[in-house]
Structure formats: C-alpha cells, structure tokens
Coordinates of C-alpha atoms in Angstrom, one line a residue:
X1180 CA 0.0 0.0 0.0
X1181 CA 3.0 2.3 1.0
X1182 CA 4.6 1.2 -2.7
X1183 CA 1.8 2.0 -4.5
X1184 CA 1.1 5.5 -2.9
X1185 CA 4.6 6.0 -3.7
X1186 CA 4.5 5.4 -7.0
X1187 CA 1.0 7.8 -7.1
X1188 CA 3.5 10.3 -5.3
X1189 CA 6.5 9.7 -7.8
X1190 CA 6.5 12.4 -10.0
X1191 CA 8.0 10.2 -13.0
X1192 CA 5.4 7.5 -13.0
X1193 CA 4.0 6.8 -16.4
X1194 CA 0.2 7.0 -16.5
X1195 CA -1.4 4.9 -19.3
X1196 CA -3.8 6.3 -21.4
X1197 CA -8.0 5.4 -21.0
X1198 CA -8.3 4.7 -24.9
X1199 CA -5.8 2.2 -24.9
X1200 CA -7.5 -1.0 -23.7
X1201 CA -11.0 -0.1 -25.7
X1202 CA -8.5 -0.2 -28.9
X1203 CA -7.3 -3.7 -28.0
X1204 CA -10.6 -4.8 -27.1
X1205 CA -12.1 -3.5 -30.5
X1206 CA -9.2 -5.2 -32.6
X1207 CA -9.8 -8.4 -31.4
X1208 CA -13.5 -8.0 -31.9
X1209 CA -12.9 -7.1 -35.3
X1210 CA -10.2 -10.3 -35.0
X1211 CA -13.2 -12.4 -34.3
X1212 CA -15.9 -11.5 -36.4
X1213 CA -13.8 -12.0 -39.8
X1214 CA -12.3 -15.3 -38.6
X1215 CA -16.0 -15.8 -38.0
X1216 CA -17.0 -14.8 -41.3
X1217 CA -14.2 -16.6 -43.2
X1218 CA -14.9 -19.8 -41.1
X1219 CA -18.8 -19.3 -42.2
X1220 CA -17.7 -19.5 -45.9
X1221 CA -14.9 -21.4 -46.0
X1222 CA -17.4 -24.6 -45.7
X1223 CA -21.2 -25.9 -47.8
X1224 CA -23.1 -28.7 -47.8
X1225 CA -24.4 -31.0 -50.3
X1226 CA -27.9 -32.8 -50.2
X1227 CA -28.9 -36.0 -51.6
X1228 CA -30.0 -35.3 -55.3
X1229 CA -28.5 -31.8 -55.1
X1230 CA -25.2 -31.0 -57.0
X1231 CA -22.9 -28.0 -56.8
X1232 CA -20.9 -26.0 -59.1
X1233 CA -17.8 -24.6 -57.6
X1234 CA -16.6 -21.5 -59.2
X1235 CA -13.0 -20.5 -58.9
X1236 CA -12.4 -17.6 -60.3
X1237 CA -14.9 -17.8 -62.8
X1238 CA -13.6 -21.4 -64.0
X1239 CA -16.6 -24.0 -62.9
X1240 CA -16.0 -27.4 -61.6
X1241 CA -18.5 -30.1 -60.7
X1242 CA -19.1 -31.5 -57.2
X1243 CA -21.5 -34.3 -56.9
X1244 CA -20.4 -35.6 -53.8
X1245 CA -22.8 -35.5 -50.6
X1246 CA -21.7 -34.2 -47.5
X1247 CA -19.6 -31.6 -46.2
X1248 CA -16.8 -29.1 -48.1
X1249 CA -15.0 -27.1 -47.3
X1250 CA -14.0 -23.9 -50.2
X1251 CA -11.4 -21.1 -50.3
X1252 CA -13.7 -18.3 -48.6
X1253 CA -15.0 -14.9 -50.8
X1254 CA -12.6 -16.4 -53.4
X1255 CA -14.4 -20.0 -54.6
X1256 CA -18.1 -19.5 -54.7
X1257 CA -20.5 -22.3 -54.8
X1258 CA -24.0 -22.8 -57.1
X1259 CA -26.6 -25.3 -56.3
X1260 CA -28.6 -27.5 -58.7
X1261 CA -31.7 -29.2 -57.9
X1262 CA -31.0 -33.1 -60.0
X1263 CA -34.5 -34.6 -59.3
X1264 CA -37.3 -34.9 -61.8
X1265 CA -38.8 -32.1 -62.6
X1266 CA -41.5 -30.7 -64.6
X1267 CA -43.8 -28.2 -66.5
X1268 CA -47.3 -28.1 -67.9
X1269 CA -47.7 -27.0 -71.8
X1270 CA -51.5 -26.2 -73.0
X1271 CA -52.6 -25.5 -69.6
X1272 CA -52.2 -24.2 -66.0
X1273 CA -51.0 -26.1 -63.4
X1274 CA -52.7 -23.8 -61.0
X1275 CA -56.0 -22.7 -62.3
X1276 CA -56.4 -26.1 -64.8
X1277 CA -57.4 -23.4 -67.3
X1278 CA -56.4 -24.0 -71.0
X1279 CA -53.8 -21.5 -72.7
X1280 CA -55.4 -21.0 -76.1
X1281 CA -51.6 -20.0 -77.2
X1282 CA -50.4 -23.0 -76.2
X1283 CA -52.8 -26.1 -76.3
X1284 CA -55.0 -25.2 -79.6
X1285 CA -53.7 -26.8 -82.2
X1286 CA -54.7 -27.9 -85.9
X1287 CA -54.5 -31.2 -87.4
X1288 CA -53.6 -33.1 -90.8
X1289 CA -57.6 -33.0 -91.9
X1290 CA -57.8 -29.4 -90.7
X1291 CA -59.6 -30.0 -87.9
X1292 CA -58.6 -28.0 -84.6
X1293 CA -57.8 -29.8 -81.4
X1294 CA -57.0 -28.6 -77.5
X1295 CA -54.2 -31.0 -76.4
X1296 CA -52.8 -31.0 -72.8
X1297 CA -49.2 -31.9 -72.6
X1298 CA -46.6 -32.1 -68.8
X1299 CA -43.2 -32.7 -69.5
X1300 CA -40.8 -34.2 -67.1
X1301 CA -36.7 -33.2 -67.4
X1302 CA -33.6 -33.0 -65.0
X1303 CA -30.4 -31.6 -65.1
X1304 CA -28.0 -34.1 -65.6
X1305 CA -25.1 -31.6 -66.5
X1306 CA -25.1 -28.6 -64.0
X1307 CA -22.1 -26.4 -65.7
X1308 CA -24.0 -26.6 -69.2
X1309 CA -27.1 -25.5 -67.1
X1310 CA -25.4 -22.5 -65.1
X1311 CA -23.0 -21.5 -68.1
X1312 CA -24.7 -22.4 -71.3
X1313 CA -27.8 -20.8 -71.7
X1314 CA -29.5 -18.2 -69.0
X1315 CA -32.7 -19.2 -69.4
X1316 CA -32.7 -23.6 -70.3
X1317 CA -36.2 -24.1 -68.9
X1318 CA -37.7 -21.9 -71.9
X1319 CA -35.5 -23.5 -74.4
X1320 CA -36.8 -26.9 -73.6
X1321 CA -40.2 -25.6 -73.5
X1322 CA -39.8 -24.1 -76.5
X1323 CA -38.7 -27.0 -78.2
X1324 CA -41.4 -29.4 -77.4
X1325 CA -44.1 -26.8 -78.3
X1326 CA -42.4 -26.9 -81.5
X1327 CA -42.1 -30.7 -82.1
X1328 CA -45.4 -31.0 -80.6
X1329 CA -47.2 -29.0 -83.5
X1330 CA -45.0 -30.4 -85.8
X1331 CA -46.0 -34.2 -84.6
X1332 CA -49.4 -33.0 -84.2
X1333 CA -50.2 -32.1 -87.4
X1334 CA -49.3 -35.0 -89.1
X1335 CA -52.2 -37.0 -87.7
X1336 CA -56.2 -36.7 -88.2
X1337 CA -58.2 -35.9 -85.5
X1338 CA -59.6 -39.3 -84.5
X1339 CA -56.0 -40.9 -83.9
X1340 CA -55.2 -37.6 -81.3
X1341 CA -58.4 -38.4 -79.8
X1342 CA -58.7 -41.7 -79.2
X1343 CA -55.5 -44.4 -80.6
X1344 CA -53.0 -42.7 -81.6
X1345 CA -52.0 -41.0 -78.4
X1346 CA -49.3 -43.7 -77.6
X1347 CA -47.5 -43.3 -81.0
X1348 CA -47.7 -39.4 -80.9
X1349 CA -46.0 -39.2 -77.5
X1350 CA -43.1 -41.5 -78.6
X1351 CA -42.8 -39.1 -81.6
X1352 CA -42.7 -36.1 -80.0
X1353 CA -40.2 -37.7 -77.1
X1354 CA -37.8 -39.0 -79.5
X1355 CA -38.0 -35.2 -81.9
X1356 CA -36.6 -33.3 -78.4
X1357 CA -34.5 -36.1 -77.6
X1358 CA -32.5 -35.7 -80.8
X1359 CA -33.0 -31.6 -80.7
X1360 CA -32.0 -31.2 -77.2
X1361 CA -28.9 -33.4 -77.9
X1362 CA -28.1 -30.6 -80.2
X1363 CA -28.5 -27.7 -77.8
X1364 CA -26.5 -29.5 -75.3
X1365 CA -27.6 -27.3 -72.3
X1366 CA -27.1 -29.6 -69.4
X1367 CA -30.9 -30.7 -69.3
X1368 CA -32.2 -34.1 -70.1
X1369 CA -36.0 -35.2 -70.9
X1370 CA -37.5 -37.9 -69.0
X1371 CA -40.8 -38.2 -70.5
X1372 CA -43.6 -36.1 -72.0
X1373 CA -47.3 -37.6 -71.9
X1374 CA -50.5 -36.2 -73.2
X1375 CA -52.6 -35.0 -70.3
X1376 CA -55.8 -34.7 -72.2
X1377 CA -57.3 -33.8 -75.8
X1378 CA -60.7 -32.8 -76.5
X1379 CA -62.4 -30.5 -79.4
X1380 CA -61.9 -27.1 -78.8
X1381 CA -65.7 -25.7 -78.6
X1382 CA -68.8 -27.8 -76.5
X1383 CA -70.8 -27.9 -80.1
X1384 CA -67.6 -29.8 -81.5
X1385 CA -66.8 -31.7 -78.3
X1386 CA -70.7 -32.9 -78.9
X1387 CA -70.4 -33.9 -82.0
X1388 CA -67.2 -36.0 -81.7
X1389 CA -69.0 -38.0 -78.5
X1390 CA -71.5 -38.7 -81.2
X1391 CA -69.2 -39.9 -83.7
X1392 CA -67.7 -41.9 -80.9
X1393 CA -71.3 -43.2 -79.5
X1394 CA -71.5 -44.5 -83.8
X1395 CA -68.1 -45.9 -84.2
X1396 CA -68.8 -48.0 -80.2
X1397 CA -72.4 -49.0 -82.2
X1398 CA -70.3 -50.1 -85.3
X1399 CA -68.2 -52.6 -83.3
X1400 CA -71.2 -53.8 -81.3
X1401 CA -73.3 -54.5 -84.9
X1402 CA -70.5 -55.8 -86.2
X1403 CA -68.9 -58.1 -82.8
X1404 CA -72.9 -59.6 -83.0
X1405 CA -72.4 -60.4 -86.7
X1406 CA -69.3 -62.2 -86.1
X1407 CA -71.2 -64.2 -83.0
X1408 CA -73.9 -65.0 -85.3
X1409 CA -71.6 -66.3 -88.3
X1410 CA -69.4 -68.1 -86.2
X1411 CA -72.6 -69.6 -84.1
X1412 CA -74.2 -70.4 -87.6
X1413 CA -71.1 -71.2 -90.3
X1414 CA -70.3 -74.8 -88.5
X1415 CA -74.0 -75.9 -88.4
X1416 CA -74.7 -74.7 -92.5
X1417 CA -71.1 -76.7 -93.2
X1418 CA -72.3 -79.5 -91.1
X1419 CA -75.6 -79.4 -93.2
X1420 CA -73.5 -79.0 -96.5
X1421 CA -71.7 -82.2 -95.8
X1422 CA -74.6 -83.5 -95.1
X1423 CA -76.4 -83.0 -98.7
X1424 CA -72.9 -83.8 -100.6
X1425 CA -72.3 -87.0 -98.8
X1426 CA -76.0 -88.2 -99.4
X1427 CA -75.5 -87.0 -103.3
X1428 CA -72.5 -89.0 -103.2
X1429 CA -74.3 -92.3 -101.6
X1430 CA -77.4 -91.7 -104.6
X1431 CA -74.8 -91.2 -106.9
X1432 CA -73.4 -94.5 -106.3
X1433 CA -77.1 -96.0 -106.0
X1434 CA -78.0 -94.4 -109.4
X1435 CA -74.5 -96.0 -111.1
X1436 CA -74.9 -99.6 -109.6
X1437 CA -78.1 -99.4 -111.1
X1438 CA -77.5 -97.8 -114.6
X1439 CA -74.5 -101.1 -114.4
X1440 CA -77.1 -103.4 -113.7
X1441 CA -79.0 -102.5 -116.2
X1442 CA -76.4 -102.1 -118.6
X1443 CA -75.5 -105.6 -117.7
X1444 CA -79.0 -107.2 -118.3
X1445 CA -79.5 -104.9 -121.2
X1446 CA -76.3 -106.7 -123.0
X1447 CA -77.4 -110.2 -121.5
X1448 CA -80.7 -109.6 -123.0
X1449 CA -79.3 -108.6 -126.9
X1450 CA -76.9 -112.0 -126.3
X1451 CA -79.9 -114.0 -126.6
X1452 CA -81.9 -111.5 -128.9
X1453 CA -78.9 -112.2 -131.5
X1454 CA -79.3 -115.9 -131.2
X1455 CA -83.3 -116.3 -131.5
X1456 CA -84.7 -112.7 -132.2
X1457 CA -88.3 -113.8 -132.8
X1458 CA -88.2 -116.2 -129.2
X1459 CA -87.2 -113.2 -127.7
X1460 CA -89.7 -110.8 -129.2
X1461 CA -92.6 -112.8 -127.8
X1462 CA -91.3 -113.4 -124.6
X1463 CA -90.5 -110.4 -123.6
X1464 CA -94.2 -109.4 -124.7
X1465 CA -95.5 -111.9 -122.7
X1466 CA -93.8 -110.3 -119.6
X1467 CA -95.2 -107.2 -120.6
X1468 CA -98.3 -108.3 -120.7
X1469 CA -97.7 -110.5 -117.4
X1470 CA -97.1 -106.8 -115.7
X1471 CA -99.8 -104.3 -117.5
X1472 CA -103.0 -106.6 -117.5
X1473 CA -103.8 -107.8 -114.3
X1474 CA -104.2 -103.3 -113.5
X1475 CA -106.0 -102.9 -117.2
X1476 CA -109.5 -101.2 -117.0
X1477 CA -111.3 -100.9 -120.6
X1478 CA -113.5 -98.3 -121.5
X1479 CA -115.8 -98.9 -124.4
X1480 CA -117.4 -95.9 -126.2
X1481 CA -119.7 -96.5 -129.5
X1482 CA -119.0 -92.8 -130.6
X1483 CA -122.1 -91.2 -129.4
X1484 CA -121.5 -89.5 -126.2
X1485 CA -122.8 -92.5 -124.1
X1486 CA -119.6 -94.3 -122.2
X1487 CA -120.4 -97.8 -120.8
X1488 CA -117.6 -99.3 -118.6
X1489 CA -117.7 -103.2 -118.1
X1490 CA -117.1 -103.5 -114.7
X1491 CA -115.5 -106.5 -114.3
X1492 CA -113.1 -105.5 -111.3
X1493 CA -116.4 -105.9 -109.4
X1494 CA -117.0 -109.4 -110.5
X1495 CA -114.0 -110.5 -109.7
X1496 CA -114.2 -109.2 -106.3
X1497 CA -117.7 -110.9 -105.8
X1498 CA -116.7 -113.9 -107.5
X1499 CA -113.2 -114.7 -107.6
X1500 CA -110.9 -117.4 -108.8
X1501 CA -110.8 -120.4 -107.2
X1502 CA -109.6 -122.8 -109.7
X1503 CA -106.5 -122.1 -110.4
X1504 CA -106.9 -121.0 -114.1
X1505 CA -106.7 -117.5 -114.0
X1506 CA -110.4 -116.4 -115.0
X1507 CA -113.9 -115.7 -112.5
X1508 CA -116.7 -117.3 -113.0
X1509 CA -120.5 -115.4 -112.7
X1510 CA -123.2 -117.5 -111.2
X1511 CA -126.7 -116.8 -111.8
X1512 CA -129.5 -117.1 -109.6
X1513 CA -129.5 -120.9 -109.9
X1514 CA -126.5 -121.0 -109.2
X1515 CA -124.6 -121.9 -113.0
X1516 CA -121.0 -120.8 -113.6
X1517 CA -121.1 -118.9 -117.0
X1518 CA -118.5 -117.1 -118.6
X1519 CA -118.7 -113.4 -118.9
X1520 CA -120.3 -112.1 -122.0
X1521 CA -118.4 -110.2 -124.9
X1522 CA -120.8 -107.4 -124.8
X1523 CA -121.3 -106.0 -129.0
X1524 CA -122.3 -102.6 -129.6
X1525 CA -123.1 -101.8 -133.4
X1526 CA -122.4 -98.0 -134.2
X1527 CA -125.5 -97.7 -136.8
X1528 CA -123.3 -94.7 -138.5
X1529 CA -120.4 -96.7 -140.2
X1530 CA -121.7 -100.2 -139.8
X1531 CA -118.3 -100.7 -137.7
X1532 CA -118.9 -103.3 -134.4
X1533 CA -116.6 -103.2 -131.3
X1534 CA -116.2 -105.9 -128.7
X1535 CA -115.0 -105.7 -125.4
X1536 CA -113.8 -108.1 -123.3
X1537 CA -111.0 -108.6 -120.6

C-alpha cells in the first residue's frame, strides 16, 4: 500500500492512457468476427439429389459428392442445382387447370382444330451446361417441345389424337426433343412427356365427336354380334353341306350300280336277242303283258257321247278265282257258272262293231 502511494506520489510515473484497452478490445472483436465470417464461408453442404458447381475464379467445376466441403472463402463460390425430376405443364395451367389458347389449340392433318394437354418431365443431368450455357434452359426446352409438338401433331387426323394414336404421338414427340436437345446440349435431359388430355376445342364440337364416338362403339357392337352370329351359324350350315354332298354321293353311287345293272341285263338280254330274235320278241311281250293286264281297265265308247264301262273289277271281287286258271266265274240265280259275256255294240253310223272283253 505504502509502494503504490509512492509510486501515485512519484513524479515520474507513467500513466497509461484510458483509450488504450478499448483499442485492444475492438481489434480483437474485429479479429473475431472476420475469422467468424471466413470460417462461415470457408465450408457448404451437399444434399442428396442436389449437385454443386464450384466457381473458382470464374472457372466451374462439378461437385456431386454428398456431405460436407470445405471452399477457399470470398474467393471460390459455390451454385446449387436441384438433379431430381422435374417438370412443367404445356397447353394448360397447373394452377388454375385453365387451357392457354396460345399453347394447347392446335390444328391437325384434316384441318380440324384440337385442344391438347401436354406435362413434361426433365432433370439436369449436367449442372455447368445448365449454369454457363444458356441463362434461361427451362424456356428452351419448353420451346422446343411446343415446337415438335405441333410439328407431330399435325401429321395426324383428329380421331387418332383423340382416341388411338395417343401412344405413338407421345413417342414421336419424345424422341424429336430427344434428338433436338442433344443438339443444344444445355445440361438438361428429358425424362418423358405424356399427353394430359385432348378434346375438341368448342362444347358444339366436343358434342359432335361423343356422337361420332357413341356410332363408331355401335359399329363394333353391330359388327362383334355379326361375327357371333356367323361363327354360331357357319359350322351348323357346313355341317348341313356335308350332309347334302355325302348323301348326293351315296345316290350317286345307287344311281351308277343301277345304270350297271341295267347295262348288264341290257347286254345279256341282246346276247340271246342275237341268237333267237323272234323267241325273244314274244317273250318279252308276254312279260309285258304278265305286268300291264292284271291293273288294265277298258272303256268302251260306240261314238255317241254315251260311255259304258264293263265292270269287271267288281266281279272279280264278288266272284273270284278259285280254280286255279286265271279267270272268275258269274253265277246266276240258280246258281250256274257262265262265262262273262263279250258285250257288242253296233255304231249304226259306219256299220263298224266293237267288242269288249277282258
């Protein structure tokens, strides 16, 4: 206490000055904070499906690992790239679902105008192209597939965008901006672009296709029953066809045995014609005869008008043959068998007589 009040008292004691300290205090401060601020950028961090471009500089370099890294601070700078699937609407709004006239109406091969819906997936599969290439890649690619989307578009009628050709026109139109985006080369790759819907552009057209569409589904129902009938009906008429040849076949083969048969007695019956022609001649009269007579009604007419018939079929039912010979007897009231009578009309005209008999 004595020393330090005699230092106080000693005229060459060196105060130090107030501001001193505060100086110190504020350097080191200062110290801090840009050691602080350098630490702060000297480090970034990289998210799954994230890439970065580091910029040294100006020179770019690609980092596509995840985790932490660290950077040369206020010197290297760092961009971010988002490398998952990504997307855009063309023809419509993804917010309001409201059509974009400039955008989705389209015309067709047979002139016919069409609203088409398109949403087209990408990702950036090169970040420097994307960062250094072109400011604005998004609208390139946009423009592009509006382009080849018109261009595919109008190459088809209005019923394949409609209905079947939707599949063919998408792979089309995918593989057109494949090929032109391979050209631009800006760091951006297409995944896919799909038709979100396609309709007439006006409710009296949109009417009239439904009832185009309501025909064409009656068309394949008329013409799916047809097929059902014919295939229900072809087997039983080709059944029934077989059926008609076969038996034509078996007549056929009745109809030829026979004409040979006949053929054969035919020439059996000349043979023996050649050896005795007269013999012959009788007999087969007598067989003629032997099949027409016993059926043989006559009717007698003397030229006047007046027909008599003998009826002699009735006399041989009432009295028939029972000896043996051939002929019927008549029996009178006594009881005598008599011959039937050769009845003889005289025609007084021309003196001419005709007899009938059996």
């Amino acid at each position: 206490m004595d020393e330090f009040n005699g230092n106080r008292n000693n005229p060459f004691h060196k105060i130090p000055k107030p501001g001193r300290h505060a100086k110190h205090i504020v350097i080191a401060a200062a110290g801090l904070a840009v050691v602080a601020l350098l630490a702060g950028d000297a480090t970034y961090q990289i998210q799954e499906q994230e890439q970065a471009v580091l910029s040294t500089f100006g020179v770019p370099k690609s980092v596509s690992e995840t985790g932490l890294h660290f950077k040369l601070p206020y010197i290297q700078k760092v961009y971010k790239v988002n490398t998952t699937i990504q997307g855009f609407p063309i023809g419509y709004s993804i917010d309001s679902n409201e059509t974009l006239e400039n955008e989705g109406i389209m015309i067709t091969s047979d002139y016919n105008f069409i609203d088409v819906d398109f949403f087209v997936e990408y990702r950036i599969d090169d970040p420097v192209k994307y960062l250094y290439t072109s400011e604005r890649p998004e609208s390139i690619l946009k423009n592009i597939s509006q382009s080849c989307i018109r261009t595919v578009i109008a190459s088809y009628n209005v019923d394949d965008v409609l209905t079947t050709g939707k599949g063919e026109i998408q792979g089309k139109i995918k593989e057109m901006i494949l090929k032109k985006m391979e050209e631009q080369d800006i760091g951006i790759q297409l995944v896919n672009i799909t038709i979100q819907d396609s309709e007439p552009p006006t409710q009296e057209v949109m009417c009239a296709f439904k009832a185009v569409e309501t025909a064409k589904q009656g068309k394949e129902t008329a013409l799916n029953n047809a097929n059902k009938y014919r295939n229900e009906k072809l087997p039983e008429a080709e059944a029934k066809a077989d059926q008609i040849i076969q038996d034509a076949e078996a007549e056929k083969e009745v109809r030829i045995n026979e004409a040979e048969g006949e053929v054969a007695r035919f020439n059996a019956m000349y043979e023996e014609y050649s050896k005795n022609p007269t013999v012959t001649k009788q007999r087969m009269f007598y067989e003629a005869m032997e099949q027409v007579l016993p059926d043989l009604k006559i009717v007698i007419d003397n030229g006047n008008g007046t027909q008599k018939i003998l009826p002699l079929d009735k006399f041989n039912e009432i009295y028939p043959d029972t000896s043996g010979t051939g002929s019927s007897a008549v029996s009178d009231t006594g009881g005598a068998d008599t011959k039937p009578e050769i009845q003889e009309s005289t025609n007084e005209e021309d003196g001419n007589s005709t007899e009938e008999g059996y």
